[in-house]
PDB file of C-alpha atoms in Angstrom:
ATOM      1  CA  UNK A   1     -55.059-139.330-182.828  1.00 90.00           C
ATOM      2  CA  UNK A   2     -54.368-137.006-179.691  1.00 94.00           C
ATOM      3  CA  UNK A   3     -54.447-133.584-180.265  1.00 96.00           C
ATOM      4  CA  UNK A   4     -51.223-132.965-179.303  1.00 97.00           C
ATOM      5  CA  UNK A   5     -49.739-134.812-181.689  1.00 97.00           C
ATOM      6  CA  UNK A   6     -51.513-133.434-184.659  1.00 96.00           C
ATOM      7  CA  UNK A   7     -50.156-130.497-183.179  1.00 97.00           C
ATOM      8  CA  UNK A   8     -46.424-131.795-182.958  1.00 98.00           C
ATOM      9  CA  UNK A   9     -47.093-133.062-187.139  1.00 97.00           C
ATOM     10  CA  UNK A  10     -47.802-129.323-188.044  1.00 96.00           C
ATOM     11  CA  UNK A  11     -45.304-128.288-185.915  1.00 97.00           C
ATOM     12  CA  UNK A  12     -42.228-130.155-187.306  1.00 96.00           C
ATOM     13  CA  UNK A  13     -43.416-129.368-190.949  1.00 94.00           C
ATOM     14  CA  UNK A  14     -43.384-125.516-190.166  1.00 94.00           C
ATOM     15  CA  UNK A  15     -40.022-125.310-189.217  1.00 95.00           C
ATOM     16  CA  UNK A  16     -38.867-127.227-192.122  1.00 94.00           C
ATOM     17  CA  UNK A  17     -37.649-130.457-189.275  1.00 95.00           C
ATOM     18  CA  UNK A  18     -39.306-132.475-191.379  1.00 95.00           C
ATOM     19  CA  UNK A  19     -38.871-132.584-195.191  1.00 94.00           C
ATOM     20  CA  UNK A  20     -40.033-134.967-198.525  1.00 96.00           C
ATOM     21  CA  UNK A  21     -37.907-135.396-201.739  1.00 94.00           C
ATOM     22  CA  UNK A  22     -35.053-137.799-201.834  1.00 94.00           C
ATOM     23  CA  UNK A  23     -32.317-138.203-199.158  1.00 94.00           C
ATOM     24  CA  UNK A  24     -29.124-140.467-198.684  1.00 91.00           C
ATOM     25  CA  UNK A  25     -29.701-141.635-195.094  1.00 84.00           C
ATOM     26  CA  UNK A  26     -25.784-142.631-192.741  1.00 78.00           C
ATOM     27  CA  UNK A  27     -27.547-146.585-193.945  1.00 76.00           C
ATOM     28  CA  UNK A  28     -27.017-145.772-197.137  1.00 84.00           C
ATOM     29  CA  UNK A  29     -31.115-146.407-197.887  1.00 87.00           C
ATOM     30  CA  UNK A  30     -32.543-143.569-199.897  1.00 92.00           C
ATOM     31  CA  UNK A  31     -35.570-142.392-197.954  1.00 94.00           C
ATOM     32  CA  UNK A  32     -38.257-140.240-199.465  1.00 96.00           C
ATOM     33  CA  UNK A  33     -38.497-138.176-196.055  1.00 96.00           C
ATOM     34  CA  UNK A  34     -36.246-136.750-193.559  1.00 94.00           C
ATOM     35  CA  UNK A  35     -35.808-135.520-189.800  1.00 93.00           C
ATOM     36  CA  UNK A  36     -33.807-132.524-188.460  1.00 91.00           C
ATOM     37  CA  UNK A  37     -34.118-131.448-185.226  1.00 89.00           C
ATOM     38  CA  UNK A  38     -30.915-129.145-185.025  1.00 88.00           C
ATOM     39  CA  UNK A  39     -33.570-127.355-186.724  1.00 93.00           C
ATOM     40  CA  UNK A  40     -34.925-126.246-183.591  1.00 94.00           C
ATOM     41  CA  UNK A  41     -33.443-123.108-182.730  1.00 94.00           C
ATOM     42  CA  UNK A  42     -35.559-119.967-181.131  1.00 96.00           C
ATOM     43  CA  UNK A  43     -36.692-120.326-178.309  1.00 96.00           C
ATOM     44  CA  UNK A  44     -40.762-120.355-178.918  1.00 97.00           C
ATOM     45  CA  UNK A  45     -39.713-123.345-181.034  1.00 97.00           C
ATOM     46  CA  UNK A  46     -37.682-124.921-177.591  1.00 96.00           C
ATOM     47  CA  UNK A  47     -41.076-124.223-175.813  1.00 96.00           C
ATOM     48  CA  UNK A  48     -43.753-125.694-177.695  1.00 97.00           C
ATOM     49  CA  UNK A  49     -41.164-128.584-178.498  1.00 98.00           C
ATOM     50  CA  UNK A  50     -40.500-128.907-175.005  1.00 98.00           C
ATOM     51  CA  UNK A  51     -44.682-129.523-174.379  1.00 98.00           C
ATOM     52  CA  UNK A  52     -44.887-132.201-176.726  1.00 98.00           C
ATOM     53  CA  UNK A  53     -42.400-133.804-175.208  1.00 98.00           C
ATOM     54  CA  UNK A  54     -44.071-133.339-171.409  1.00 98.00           C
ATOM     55  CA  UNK A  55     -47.405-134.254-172.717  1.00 98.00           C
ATOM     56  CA  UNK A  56     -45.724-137.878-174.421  1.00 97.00           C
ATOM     57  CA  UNK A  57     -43.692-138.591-170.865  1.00 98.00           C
ATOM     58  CA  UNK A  58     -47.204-137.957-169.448  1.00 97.00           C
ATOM     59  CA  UNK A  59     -48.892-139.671-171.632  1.00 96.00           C
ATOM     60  CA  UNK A  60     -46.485-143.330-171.003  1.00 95.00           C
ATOM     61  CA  UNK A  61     -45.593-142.473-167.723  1.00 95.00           C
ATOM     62  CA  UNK A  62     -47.208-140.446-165.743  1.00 95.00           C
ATOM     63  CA  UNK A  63     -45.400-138.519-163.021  1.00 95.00           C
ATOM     64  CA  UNK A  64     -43.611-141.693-161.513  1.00 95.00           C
ATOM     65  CA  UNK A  65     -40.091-139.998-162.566  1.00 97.00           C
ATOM     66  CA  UNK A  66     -37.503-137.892-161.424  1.00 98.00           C
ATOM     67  CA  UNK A  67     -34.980-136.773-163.737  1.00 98.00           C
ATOM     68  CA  UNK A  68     -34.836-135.916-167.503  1.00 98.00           C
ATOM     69  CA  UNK A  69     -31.232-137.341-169.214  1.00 97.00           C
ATOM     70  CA  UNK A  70     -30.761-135.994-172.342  1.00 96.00           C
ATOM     71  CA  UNK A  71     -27.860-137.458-173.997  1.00 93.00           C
ATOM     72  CA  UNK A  72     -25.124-135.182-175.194  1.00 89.00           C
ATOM     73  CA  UNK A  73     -25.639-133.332-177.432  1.00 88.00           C
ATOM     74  CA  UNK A  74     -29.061-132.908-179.262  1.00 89.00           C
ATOM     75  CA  UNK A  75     -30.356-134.218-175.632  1.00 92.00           C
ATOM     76  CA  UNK A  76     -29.553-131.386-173.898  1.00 94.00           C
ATOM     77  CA  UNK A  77     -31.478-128.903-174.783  1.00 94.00           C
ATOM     78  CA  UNK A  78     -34.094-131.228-175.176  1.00 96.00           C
ATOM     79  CA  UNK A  79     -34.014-132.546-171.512  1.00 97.00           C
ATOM     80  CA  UNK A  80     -34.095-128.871-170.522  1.00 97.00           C
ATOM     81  CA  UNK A  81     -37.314-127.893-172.392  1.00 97.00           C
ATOM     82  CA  UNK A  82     -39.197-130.666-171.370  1.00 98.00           C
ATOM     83  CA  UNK A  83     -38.414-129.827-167.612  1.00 98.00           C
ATOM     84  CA  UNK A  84     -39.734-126.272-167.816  1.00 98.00           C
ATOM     85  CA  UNK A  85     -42.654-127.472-170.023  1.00 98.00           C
ATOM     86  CA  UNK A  86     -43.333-130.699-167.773  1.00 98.00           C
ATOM     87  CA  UNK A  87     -43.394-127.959-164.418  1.00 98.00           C
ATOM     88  CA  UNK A  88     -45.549-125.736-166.297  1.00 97.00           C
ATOM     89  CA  UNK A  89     -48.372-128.274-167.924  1.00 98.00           C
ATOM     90  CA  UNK A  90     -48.063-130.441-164.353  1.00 97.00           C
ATOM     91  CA  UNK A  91     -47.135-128.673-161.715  1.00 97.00           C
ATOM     92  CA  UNK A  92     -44.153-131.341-160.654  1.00 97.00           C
ATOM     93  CA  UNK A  93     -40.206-130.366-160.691  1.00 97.00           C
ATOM     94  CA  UNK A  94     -38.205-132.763-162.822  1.00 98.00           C
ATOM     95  CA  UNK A  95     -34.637-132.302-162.453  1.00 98.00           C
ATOM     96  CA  UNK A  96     -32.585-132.696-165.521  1.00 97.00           C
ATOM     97  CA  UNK A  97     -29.414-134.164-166.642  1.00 97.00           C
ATOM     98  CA  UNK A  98     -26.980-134.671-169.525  1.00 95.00           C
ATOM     99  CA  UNK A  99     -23.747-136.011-169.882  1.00 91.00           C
ATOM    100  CA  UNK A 100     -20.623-134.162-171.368  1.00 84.00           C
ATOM    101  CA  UNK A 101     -18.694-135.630-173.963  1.00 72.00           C
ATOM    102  CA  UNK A 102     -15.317-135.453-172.210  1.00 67.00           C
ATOM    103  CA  UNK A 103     -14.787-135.604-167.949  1.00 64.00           C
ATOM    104  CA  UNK A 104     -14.223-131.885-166.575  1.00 55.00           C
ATOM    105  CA  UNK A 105     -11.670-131.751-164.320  1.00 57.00           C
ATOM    106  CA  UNK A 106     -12.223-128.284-163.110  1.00 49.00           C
ATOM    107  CA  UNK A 107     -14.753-125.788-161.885  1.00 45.00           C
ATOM    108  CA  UNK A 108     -17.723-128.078-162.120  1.00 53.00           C
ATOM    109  CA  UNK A 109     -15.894-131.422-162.467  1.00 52.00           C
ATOM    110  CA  UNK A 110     -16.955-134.722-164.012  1.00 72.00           C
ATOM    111  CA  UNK A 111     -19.163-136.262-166.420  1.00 84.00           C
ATOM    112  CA  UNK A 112     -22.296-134.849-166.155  1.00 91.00           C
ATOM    113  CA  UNK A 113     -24.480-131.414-166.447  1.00 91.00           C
ATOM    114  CA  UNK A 114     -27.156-130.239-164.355  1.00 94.00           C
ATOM    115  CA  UNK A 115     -28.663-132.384-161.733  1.00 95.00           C
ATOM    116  CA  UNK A 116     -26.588-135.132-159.757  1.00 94.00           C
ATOM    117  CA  UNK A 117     -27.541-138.601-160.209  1.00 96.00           C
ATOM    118  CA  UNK A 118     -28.449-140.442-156.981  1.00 96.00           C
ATOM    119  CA  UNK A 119     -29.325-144.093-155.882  1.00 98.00           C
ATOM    120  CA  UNK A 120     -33.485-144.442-156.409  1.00 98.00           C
ATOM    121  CA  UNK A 121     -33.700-141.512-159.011  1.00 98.00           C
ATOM    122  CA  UNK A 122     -36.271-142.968-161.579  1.00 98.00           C
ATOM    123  CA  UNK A 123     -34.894-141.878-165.481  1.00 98.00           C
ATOM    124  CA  UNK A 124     -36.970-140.484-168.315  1.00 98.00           C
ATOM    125  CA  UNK A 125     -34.541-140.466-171.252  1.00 97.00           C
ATOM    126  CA  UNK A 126     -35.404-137.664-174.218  1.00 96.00           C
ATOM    127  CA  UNK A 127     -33.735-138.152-177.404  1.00 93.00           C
ATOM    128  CA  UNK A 128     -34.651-136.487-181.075  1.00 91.00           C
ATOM    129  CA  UNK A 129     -34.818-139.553-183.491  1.00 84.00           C
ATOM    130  CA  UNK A 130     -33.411-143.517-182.677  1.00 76.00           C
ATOM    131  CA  UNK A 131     -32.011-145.479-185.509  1.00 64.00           C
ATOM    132  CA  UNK A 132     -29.716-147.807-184.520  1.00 61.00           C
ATOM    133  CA  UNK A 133     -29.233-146.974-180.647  1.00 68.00           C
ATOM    134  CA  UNK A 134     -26.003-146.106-180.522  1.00 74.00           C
ATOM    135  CA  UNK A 135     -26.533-143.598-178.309  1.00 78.00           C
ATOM    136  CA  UNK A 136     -28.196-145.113-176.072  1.00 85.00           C
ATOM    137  CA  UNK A 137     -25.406-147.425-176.029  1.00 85.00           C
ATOM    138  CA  UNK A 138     -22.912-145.435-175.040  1.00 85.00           C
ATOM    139  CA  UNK A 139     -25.099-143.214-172.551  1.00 87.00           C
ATOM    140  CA  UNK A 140     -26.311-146.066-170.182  1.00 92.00           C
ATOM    141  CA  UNK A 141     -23.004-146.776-169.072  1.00 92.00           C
ATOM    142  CA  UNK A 142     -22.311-143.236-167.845  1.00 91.00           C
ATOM    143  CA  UNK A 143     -25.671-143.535-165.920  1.00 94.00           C
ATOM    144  CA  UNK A 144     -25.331-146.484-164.376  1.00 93.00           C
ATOM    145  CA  UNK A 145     -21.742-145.492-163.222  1.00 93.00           C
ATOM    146  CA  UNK A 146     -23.684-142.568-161.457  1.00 94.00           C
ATOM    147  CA  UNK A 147     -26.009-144.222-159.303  1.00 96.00           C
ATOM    148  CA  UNK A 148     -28.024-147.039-158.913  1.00 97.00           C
ATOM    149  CA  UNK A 149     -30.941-145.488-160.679  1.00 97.00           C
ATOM    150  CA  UNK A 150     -33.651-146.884-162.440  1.00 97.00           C
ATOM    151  CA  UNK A 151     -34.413-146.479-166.480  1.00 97.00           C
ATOM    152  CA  UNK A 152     -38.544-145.813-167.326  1.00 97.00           C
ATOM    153  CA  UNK A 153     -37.685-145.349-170.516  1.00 96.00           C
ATOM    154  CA  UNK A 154     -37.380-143.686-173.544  1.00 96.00           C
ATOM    155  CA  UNK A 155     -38.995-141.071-175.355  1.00 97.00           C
ATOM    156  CA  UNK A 156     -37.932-139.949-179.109  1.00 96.00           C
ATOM    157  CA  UNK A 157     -39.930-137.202-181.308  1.00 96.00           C
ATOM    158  CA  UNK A 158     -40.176-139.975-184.350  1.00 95.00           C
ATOM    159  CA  UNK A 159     -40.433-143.166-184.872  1.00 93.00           C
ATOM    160  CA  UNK A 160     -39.358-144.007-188.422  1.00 91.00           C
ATOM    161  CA  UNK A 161     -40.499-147.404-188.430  1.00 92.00           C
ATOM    162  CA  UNK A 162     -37.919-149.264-189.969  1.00 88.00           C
ATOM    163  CA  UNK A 163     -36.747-152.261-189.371  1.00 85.00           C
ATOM    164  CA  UNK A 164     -32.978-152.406-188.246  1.00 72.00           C
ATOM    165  CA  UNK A 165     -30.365-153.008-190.668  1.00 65.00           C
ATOM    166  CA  UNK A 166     -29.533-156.336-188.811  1.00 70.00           C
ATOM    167  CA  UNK A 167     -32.847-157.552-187.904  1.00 78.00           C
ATOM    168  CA  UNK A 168     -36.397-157.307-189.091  1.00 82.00           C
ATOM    169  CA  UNK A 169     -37.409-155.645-185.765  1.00 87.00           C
ATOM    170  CA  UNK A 170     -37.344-151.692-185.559  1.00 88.00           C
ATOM    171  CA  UNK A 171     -34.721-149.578-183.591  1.00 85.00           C
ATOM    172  CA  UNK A 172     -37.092-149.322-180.352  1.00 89.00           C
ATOM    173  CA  UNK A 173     -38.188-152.547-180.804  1.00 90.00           C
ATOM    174  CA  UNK A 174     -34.654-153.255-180.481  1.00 88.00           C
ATOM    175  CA  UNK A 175     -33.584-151.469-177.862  1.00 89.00           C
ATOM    176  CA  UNK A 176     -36.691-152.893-175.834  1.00 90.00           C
ATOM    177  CA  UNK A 177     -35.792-155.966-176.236  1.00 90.00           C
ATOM    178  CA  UNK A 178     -31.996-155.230-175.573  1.00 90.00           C
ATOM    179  CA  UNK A 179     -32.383-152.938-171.923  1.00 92.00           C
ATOM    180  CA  UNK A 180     -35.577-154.264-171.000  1.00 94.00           C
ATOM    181  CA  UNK A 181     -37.138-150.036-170.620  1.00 95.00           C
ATOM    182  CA  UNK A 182     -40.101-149.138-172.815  1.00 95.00           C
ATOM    183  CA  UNK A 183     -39.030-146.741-175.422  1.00 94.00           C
ATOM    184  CA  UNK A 184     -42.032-144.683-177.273  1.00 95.00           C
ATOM    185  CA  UNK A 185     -42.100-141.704-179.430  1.00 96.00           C
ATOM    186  CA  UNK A 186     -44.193-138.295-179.719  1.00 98.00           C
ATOM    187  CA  UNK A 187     -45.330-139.404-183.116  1.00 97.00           C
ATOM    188  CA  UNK A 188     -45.210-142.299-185.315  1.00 96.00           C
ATOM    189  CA  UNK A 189     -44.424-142.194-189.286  1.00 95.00           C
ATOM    190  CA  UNK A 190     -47.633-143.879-190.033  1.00 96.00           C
ATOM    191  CA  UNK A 191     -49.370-141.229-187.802  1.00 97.00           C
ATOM    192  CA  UNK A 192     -47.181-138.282-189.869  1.00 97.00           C
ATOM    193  CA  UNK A 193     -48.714-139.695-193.294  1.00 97.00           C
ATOM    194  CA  UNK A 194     -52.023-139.718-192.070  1.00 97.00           C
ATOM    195  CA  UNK A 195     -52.297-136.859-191.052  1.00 97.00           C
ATOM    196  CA  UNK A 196     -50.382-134.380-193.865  1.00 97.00           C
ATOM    197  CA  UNK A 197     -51.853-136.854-196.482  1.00 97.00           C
ATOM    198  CA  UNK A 198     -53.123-134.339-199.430  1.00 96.00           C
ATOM    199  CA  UNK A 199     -53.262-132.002-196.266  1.00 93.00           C
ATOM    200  CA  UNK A 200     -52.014-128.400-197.009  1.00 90.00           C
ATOM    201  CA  UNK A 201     -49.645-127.254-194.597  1.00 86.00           C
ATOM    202  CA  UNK A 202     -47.949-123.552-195.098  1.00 82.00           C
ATOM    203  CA  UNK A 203     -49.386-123.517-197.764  1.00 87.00           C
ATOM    204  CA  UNK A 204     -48.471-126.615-199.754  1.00 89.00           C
ATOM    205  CA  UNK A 205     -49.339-130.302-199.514  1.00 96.00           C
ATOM    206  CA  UNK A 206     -46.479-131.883-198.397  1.00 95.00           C
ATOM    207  CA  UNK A 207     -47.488-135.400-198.577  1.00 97.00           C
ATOM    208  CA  UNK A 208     -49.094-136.150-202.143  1.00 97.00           C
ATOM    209  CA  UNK A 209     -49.653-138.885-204.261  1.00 97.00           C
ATOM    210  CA  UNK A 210     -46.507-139.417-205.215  1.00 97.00           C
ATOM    211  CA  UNK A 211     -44.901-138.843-202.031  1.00 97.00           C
ATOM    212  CA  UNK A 212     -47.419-141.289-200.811  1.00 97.00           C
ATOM    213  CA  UNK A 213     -46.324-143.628-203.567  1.00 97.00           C
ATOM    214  CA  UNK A 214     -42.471-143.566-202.696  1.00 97.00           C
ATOM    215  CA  UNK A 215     -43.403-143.405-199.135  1.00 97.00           C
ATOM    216  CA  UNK A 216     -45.413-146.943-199.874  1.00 96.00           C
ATOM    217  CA  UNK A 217     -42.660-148.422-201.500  1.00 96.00           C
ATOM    218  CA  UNK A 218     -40.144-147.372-199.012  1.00 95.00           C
ATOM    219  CA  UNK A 219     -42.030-148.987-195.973  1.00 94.00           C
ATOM    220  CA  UNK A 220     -42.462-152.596-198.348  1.00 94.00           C
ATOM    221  CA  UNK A 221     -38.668-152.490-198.289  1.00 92.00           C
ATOM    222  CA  UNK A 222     -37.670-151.003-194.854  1.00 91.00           C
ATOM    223  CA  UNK A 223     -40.591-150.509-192.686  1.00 91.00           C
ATOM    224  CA  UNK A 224     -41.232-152.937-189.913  1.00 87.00           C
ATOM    225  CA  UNK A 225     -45.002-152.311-191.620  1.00 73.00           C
ATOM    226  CA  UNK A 226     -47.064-151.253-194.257  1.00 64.00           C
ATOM    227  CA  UNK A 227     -47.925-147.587-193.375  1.00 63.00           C
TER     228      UNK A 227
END
């Protein structure tokens, strides 16, 4: 596993983004883990959250982009630290944009924040965590209206590898298969249990046997694999 996202593992675990126990997921599954990235809130954590998110883009796509959309809202400051961190690590200016919930019509009118969209602009999109890809959804619409611009993908900070709760595929499977853009993630779930397995981290093993156990059992129901 890269560095980086060993890095990124420890990372989320120390500011308590990702947690273990029991938790009522919007499905209705109960899943023994679970992913907050409101949780993200000085601005050290924006930085080094911001790099992880550079290095992945790098890591799937080079530099053949121009423009970071972060969908509104948890995209926003997302899109924004991985455009300082992407300049810094790479040298190369990536604009970035979001979209606003409601049209402005004053002051700085319309639909979107930050950069302009513009035909030929070639679209990283930066989201926390995918699960069904509803915002996606409702976000491509308000780029394509912009511009005839051109999606590279997708990058998320997890993949939870599950399967949908309509198919057997899992949510970037899904929306692979539905846009026709790659869609990756910083980290995978398998590559989160491997690595904090019996590992201490702050202190305390987050990931022990039985954790392991009801992770197991959760990915036989739900997961679009064993991890």
């Amino acid at each position: 596993m890269e560095q980086y996202k060993e890095e990124f593992i420890s990372f989320m675990a120390e500011c308590g983004v990702l947690k273990f126990g029991e938790f009522t997921l919007k499905s209705g599954r109960k899943s023994p883990f679970f992913m907050n990235a409101g949780l993200y809130v000085t601005g050290s954590q924006l930085l080094r959250l911001g790099k992880y998110y550079a290095q992945a883009v790098h890591e799937h796509y080079g530099d053949g982009f121009d423009v970071f959309f972060g969908p509104a809202y948890k995209g926003i400051p997302l899109s924004v630290a991985a455009a300082i961190a992407y300049s810094e690590l790479y040298g190369k200016e990536i604009r970035y944009c979001s979209n606003r919930k409601e049209v402005k019509d004053h002051g700085d009118k319309g639909i979107l924040l930050g950069s302009s969209l513009k035909d030929g602009d070639r679209v990283v999109i930066i989201e926390d965590v995918t699960t069904s890809g509803k915002s996606i959804e409702e976000t491509l619409p308000v780029i394509k209206a912009q511009a005839d611009v051109e999606i590279k993908g997708l990058v998320v900070s997890l993949n939870r590898m599950e399967r949908g709760l309509s198919t057997d595929k899992g949510a970037l499977e899904e929306l692979q298969d539905k846009y026709g853009f790659p869609a990756t993630a910083i980290v995978t779930m398998e590559e989160v249990t491997r690595y904090l397995y019996n590992k201490e981290c702050n202190g305390r093993v987050l990931i022990d046997d039985n954790i392991k156990n009801a992770l197991d059992e959760y990915y036989r129901q739900y997961g679009i694999n064993n991890l």
